[in-house]
Short mmCIF file of C-alpha atoms and ligand atoms in Angstrom, two decimals:
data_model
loop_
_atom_site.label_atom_id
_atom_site.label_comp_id
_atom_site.label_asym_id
_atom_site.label_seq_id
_atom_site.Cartn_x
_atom_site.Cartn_y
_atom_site.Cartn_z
CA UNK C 1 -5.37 7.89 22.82
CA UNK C 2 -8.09 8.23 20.23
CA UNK C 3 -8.45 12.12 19.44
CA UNK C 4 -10.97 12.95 16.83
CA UNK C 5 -10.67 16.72 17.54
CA UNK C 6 -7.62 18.43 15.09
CA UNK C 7 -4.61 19.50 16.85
CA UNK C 8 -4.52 22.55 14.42
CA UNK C 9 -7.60 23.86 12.69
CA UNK C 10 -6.89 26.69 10.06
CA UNK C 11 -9.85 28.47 9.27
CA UNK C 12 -10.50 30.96 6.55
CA UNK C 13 -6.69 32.49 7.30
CA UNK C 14 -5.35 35.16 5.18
CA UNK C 15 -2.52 37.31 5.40
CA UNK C 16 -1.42 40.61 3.97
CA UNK C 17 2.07 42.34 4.12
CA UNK C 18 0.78 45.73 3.06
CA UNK C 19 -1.05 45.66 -0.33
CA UNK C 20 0.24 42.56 -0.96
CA UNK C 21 -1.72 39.22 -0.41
CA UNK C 22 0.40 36.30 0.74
CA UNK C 23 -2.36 34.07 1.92
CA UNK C 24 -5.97 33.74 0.43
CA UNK C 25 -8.47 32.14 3.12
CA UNK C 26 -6.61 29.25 3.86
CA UNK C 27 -8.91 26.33 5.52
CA UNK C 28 -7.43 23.19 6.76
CA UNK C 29 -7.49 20.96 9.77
CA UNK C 30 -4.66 18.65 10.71
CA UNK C 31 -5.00 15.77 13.27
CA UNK C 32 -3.30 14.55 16.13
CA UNK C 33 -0.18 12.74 15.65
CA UNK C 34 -0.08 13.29 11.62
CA UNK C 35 3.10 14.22 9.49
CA UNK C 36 1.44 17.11 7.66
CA UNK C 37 3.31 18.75 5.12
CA UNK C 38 2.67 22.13 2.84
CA UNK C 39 4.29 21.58 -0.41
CA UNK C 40 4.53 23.98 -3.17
CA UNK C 41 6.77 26.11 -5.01
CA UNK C 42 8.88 29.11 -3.73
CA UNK C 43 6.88 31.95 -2.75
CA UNK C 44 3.59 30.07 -2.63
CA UNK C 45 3.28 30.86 1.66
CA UNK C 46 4.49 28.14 2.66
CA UNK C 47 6.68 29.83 5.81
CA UNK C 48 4.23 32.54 6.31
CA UNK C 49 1.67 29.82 6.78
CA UNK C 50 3.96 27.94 9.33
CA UNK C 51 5.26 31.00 11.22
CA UNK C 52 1.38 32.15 11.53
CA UNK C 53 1.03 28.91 13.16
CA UNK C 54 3.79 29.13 15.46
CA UNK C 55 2.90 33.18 16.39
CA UNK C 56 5.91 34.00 15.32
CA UNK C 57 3.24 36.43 12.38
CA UNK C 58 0.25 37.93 12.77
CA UNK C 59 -3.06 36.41 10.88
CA UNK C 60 -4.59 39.50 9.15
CA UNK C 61 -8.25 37.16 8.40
CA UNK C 62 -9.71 33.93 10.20
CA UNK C 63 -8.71 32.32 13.07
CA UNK C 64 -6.06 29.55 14.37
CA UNK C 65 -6.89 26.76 16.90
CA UNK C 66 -4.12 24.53 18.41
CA UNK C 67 -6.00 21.93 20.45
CA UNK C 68 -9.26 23.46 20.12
CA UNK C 69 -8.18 27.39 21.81
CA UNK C 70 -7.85 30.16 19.70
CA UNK C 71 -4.53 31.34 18.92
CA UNK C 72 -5.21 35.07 18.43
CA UNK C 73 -2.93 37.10 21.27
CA UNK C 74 -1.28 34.17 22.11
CA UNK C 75 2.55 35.12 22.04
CA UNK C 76 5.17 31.46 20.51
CA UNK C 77 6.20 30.91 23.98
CA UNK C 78 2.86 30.23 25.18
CA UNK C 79 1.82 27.86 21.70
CA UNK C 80 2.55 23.99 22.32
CA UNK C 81 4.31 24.20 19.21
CA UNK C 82 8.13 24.94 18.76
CA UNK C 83 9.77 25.45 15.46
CA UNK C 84 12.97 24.14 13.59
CA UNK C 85 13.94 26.80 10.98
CA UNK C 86 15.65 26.27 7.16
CA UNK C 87 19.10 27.44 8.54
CA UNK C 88 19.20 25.17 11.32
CA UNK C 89 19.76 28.02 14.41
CA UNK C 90 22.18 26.05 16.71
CA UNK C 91 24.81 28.36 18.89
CA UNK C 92 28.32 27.50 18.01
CA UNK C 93 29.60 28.57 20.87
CA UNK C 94 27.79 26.31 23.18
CA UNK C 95 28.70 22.58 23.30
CA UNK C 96 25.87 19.95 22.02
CA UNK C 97 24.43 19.27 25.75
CA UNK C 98 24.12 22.84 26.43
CA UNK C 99 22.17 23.35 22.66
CA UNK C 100 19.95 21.06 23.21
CA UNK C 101 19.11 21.63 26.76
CA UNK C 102 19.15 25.21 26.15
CA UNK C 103 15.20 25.80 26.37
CA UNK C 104 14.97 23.82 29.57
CA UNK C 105 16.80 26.31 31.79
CA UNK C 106 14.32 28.35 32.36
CA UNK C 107 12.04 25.75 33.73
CA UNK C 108 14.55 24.95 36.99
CA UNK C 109 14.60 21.32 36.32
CA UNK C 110 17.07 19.46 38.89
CA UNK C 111 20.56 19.12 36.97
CA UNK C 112 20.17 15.39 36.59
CA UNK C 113 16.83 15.31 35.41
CA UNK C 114 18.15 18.11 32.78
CA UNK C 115 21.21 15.83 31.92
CA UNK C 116 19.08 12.87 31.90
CA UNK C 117 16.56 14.14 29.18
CA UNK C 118 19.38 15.84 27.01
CA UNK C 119 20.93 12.03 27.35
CA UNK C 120 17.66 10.71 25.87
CA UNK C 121 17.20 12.80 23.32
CA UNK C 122 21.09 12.68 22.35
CA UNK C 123 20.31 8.85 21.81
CA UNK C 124 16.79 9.69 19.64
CA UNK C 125 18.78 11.53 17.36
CA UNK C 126 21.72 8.89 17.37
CA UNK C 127 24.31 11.02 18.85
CA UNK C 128 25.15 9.68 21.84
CA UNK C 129 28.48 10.91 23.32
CA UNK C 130 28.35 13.81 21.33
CA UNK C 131 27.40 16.02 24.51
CA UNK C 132 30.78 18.01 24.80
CA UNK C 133 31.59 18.49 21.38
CA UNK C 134 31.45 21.85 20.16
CA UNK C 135 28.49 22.65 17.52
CA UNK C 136 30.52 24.16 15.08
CA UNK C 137 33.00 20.79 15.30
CA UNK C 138 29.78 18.80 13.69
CA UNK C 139 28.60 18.42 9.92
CA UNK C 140 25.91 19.65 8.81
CA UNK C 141 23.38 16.35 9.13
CA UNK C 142 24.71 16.59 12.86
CA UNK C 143 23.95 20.08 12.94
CA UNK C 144 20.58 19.43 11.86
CA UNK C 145 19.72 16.87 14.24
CA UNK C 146 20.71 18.82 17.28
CA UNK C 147 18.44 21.43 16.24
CA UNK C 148 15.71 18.87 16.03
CA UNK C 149 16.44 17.41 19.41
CA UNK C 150 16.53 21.02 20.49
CA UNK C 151 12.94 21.30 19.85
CA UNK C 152 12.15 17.96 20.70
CA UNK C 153 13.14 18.01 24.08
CA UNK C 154 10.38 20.33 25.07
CA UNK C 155 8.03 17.90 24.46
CA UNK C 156 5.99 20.58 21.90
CA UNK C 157 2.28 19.11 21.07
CA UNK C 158 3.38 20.28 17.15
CA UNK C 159 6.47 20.79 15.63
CA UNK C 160 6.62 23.02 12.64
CA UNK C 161 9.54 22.11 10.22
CA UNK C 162 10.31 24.90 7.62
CA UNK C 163 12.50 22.98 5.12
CA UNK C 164 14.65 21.27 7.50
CA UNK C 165 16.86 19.14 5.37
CA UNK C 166 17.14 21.88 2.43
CA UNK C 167 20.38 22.17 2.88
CA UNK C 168 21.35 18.38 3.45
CA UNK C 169 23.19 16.51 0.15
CA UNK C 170 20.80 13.88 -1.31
CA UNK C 171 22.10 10.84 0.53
CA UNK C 172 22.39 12.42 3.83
CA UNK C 173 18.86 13.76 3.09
CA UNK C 174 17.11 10.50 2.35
CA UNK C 175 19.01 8.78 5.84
CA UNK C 176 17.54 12.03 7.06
CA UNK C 177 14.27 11.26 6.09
CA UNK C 178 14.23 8.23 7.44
CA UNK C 179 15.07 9.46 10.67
CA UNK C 180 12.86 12.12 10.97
CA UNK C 181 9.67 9.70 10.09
CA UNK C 182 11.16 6.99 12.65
CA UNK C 183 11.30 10.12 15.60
CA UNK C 184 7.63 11.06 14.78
CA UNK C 185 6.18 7.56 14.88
CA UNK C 186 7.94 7.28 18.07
CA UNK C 187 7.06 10.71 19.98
CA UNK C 188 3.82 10.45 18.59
CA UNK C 189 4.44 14.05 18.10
CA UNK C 190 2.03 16.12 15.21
CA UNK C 191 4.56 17.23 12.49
CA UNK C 192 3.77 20.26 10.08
CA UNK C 193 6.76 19.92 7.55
CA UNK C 194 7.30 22.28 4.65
CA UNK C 195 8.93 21.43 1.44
CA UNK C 196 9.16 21.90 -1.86
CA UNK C 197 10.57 18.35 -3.34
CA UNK C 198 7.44 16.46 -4.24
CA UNK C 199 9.18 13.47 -3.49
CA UNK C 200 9.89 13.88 -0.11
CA UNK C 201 6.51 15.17 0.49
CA UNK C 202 5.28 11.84 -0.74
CA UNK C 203 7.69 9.70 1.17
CA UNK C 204 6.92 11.35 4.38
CA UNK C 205 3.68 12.34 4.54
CA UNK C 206 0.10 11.28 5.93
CA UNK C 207 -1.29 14.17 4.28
CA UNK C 208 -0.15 16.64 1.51
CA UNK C 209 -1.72 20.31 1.35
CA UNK C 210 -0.44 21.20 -2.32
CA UNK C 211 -0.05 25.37 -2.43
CA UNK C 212 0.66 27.63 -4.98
CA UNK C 213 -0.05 31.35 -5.08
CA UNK C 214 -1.04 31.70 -1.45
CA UNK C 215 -3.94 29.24 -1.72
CA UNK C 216 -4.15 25.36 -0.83
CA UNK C 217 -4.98 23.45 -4.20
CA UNK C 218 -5.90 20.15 -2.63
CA UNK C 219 -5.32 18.44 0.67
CA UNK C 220 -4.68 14.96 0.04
CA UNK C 221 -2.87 10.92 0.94
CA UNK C 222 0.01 10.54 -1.53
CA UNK C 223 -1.85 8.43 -3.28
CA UNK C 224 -4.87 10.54 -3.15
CA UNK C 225 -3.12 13.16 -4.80
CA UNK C 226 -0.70 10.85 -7.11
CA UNK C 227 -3.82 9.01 -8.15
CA UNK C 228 -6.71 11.50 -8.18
CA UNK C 229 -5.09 14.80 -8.76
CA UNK C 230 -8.14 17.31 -9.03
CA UNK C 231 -6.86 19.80 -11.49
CA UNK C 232 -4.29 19.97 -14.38
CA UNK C 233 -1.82 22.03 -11.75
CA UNK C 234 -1.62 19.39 -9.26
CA UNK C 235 -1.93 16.34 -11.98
CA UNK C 236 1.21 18.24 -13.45
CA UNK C 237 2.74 19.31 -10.45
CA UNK C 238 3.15 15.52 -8.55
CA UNK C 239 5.19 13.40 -11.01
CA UNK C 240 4.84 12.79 -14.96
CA UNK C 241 1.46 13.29 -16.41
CA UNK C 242 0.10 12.83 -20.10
CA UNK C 243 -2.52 15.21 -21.01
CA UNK C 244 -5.47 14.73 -23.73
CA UNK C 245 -8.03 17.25 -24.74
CA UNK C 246 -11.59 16.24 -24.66
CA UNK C 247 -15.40 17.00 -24.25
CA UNK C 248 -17.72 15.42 -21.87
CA UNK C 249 -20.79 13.79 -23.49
CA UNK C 250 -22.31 12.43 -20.82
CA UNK C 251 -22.53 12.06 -16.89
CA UNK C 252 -24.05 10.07 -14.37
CA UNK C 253 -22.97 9.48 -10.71
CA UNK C 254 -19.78 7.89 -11.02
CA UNK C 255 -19.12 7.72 -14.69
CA UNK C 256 -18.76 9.60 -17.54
CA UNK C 257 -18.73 9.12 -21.56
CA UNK C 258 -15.59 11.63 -22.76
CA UNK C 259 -14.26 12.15 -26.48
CA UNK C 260 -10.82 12.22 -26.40
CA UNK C 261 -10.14 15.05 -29.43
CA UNK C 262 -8.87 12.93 -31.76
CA UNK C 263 -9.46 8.85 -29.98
CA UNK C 264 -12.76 9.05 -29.88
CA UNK C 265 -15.50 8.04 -27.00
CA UNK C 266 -14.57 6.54 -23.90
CA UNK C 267 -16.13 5.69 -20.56
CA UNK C 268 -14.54 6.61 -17.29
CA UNK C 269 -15.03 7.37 -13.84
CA UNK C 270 -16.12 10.47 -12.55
CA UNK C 271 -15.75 10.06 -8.98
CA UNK C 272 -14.81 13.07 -7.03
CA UNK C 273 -15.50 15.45 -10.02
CA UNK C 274 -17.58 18.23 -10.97
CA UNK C 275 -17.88 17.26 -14.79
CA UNK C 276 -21.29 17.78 -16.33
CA UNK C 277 -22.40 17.12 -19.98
CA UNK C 278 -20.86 19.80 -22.70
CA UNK C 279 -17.85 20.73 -20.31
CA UNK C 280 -14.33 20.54 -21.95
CA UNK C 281 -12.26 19.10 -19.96
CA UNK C 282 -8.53 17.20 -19.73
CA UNK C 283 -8.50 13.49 -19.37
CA UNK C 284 -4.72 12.76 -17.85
CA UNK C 285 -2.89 8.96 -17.82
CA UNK C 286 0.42 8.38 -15.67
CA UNK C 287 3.02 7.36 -17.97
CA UNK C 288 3.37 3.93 -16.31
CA UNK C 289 -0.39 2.95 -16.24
CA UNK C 290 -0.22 2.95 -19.81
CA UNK C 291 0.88 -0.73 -21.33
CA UNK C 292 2.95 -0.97 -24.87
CA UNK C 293 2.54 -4.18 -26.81
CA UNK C 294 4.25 -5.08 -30.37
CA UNK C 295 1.32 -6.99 -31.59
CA UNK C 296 -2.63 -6.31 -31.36
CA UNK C 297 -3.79 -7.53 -27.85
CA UNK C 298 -5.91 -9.54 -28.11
CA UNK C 299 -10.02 -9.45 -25.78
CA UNK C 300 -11.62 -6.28 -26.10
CA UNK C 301 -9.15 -3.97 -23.78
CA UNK C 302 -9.48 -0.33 -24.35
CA UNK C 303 -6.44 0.55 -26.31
CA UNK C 304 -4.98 2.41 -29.62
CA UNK C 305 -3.00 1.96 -32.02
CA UNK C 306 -0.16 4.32 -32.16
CA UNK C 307 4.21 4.65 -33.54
CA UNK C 308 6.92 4.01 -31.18
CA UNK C 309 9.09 7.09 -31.82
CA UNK C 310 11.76 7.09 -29.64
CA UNK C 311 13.02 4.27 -26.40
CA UNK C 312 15.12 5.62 -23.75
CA UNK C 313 16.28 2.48 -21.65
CA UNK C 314 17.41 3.47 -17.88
CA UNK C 315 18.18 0.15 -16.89
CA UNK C 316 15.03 -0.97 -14.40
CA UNK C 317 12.39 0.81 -16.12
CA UNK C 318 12.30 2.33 -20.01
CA UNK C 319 11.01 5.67 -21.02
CA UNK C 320 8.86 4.99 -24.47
CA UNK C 321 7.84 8.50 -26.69
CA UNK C 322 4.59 7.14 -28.63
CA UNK C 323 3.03 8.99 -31.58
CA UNK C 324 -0.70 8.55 -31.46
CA UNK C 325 -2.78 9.67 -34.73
CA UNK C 326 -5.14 12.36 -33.50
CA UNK C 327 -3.49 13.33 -30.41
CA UNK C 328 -1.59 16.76 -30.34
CA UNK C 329 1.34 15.58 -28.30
CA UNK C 330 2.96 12.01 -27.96
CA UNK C 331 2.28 10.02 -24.70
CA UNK C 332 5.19 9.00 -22.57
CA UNK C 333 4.86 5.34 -21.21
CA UNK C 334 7.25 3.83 -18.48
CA UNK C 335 7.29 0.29 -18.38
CA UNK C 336 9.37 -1.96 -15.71
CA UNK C 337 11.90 -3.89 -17.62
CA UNK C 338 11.22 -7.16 -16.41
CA UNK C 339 7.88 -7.44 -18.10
CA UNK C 340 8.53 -5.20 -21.02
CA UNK C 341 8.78 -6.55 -24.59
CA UNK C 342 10.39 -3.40 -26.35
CA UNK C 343 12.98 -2.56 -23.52
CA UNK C 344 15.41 -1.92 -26.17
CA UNK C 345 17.00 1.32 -26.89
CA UNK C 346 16.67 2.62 -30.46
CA UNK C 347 14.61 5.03 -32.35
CA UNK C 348 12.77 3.08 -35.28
CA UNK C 349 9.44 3.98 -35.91
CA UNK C 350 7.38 0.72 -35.49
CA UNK C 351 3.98 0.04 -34.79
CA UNK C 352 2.38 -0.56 -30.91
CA UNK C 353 -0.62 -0.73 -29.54
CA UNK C 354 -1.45 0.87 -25.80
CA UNK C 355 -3.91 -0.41 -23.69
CA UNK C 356 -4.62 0.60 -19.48
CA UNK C 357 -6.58 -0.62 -17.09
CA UNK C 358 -10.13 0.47 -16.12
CA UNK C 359 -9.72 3.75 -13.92
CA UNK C 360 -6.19 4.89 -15.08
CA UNK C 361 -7.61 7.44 -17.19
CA UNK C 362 -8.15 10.62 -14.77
CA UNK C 363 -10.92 13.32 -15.85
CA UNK C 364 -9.95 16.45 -14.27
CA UNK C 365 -11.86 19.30 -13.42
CA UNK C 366 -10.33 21.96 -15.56
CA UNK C 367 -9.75 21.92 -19.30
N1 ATP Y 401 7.71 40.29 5.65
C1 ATP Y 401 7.23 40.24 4.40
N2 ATP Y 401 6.82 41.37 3.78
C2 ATP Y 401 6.34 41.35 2.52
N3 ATP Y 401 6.18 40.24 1.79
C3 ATP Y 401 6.55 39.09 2.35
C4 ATP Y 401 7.11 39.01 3.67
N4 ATP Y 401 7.38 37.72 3.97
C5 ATP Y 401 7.04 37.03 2.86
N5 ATP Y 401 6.55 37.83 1.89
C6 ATP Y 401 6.04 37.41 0.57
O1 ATP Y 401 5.02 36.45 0.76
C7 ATP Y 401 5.09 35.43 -0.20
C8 ATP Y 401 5.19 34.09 0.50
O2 ATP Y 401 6.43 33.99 1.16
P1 ATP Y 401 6.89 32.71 1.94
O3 ATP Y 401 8.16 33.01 2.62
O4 ATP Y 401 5.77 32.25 2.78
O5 ATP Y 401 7.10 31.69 0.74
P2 ATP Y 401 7.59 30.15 0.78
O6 ATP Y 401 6.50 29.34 0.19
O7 ATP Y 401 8.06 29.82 2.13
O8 ATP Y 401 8.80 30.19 -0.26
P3 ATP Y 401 10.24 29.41 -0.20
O9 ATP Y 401 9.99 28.02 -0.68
O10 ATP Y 401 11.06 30.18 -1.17
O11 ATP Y 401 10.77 29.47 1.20
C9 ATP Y 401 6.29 35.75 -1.07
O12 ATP Y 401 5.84 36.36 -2.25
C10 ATP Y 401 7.11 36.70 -0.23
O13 ATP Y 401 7.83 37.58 -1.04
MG1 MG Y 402 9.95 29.38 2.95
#
């Protein structure tokens, strides 16, 4: 069922509480049957994005579309979206049929039908037989998953997840995960899950909107934004990062000539950014697309020469600290042990050479 038009289509959205600006002209569309999520740190809108979504907030600017009709006036109950909430919102009192079937009685479904649907979705979220226990007799990851098949059961176009496994421990968490991405490839349901763990974004996800400050930074594939972060925030923000300092000397279509402040000229590609000759900018490396050998390599690799300060082995990969002349700050390189020829822990200074492969260096648009 090939859609091409989005299920949700933000456009120019902004929203104030008072004087104060908690979204700045938000644009984004998200399509049919993605897991979307809105990652960023505390405060940066990610709920008062989702709960203008859901109508559970007013926009103040712009204008939200859920399957192409304009949300504006249009009360939750009416939006083909339903919402699971941070503090997962089951009723003790009631037993785990009557939770999850609780937002089909108003629709005066038969009673088997009803009991047949809460049976299917008891067995979606692996808790069958669970039906007349009493919520508060269930942990929390049990918790959690009624309140998904509470929202799941009504069959909602989008579901909008605000931090739905915050409160989970880390193992139950990742089974979590797991679970969640296994119900959405199955409903074929669109999922707009916030977050603030990078990790899980990157697990999860189709597509990442990165926010900070109100604003979306860059909507992106994990390995768009792992690989081709477009500023120094987001390059920092999504795993380790080394920085370097440099100048741009020269710029054609899909290259550029940089010097590095203190390595010297190099050629990368430009792809994607706005660089121009003159601009300073910040040429960024992941710490494990950057190679350590213990003798000079030999061919005509890019590389430098550099001191091996400091080895931190953590059993399948190591961490290496390595002092490069020029360079203001060391690099960090990660290497996989089972390839790596200084694996061993220790803290002698000794000589190395670094080389990378053609497109690992990243020029970013900001300096
Ligand atoms: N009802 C409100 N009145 C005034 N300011 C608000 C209101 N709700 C949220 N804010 C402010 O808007 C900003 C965004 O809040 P929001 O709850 O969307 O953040 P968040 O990204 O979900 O953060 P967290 O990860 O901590 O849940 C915050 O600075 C918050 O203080
Ligand atoms: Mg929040």
């Amino acid at each position: 069922m090939a859609n091409s038009q989005p299920i949700i289509s933000v456009q120019q959205v902004g929203k104030s509480y008072g004087a104060f600006r908690a979204i700045e002209n938000i644009s984004l569309e998200i399509k049919h049957g993605e897991f979307f999520s809105l990652l960023g740190a505390s405060g940066c809108g990610k709920t008062t994005l989702l709960r203008m979504l859901a109508g559970l907030e007013d926009v103040t600017d712009g204008e939200i579309l859920i399957d192409g009709a304009p949300m504006s006036g249009v009360p939750p109950f009416r939006r083909p979206v339903n919402m699971v909430f941070q503090s997962y919102a089951i009723f003790p009192h009631l037993n785990v049929a009557d939770n999850i079937g609780y937002g089909l009685r108003k629709q005066r479904l038969p009673r088997a039908r009803r009991n047949e649907m809460i049976d299917e979705m008891l067995s979606l979220v692996m808790l069958e037989g669970y039906g007349e226990r009493r919520a508060n007799q269930l942990s929390g990851g049990q918790r959690q998953r009624i309140a998904l098949a509470r929202a799941l059961i009504m069959r909602p176009k989008v579901l909008l997840l605000d931090e739905p496994l915050g409160a989970l421990d880390k193992q139950l968490r990742e089974q979590m995960q797991l679970e969640l991405r296994r119900l959405q490839q199955t409903l074929g349901i669109t999922f707009v899950f916030v977050t603030h763990d990078q990790e899980e974004a990157l697990t999860l996800s189709d597509r990442i909107a990165v926010m900070s400050g109100g604003d979306v930074l860059q909507v992106d594939t994990p390995s768009g934004l792992y690989e081709r972060p477009r500023n120094r925030q987001i390059a920092s923000f999504i795993g380790n990062m080394n920085f370097m300092n440099a100048r741009v000397l020269s710029r054609e279509a899909g290259t550029a000539a940089v010097e590095i402040d203190g390595l010297g000229k190099i050629e990368i590609s430009a792809k994607g950014t706005t660089l121009s000759a003159g601009d300073r900018t910040c040429v960024a490396i992941r710490p494990e697309k950057l190679r350590v050998h213990t003798a000079r390599p030999e061919g005509r690799a890019p590389g430098v020469e550099g001191t091996l300060e400091m080895t931190t082995y953590l059993g399948e990969r190591s961490h290496h600290r390595i002092r490069v002349p020029g360079l203001d700050q060391p690099l960090s390189v990660s290497s996989q042990n089972s390839t790596i020829e200084v694996g061993a822990p220790g803290t002698g200074q000794r000589p190395v050479w670094l080389t990378w492969a053609d497109g690992a260096l990243i020029p970013l648009n900001d300096a």
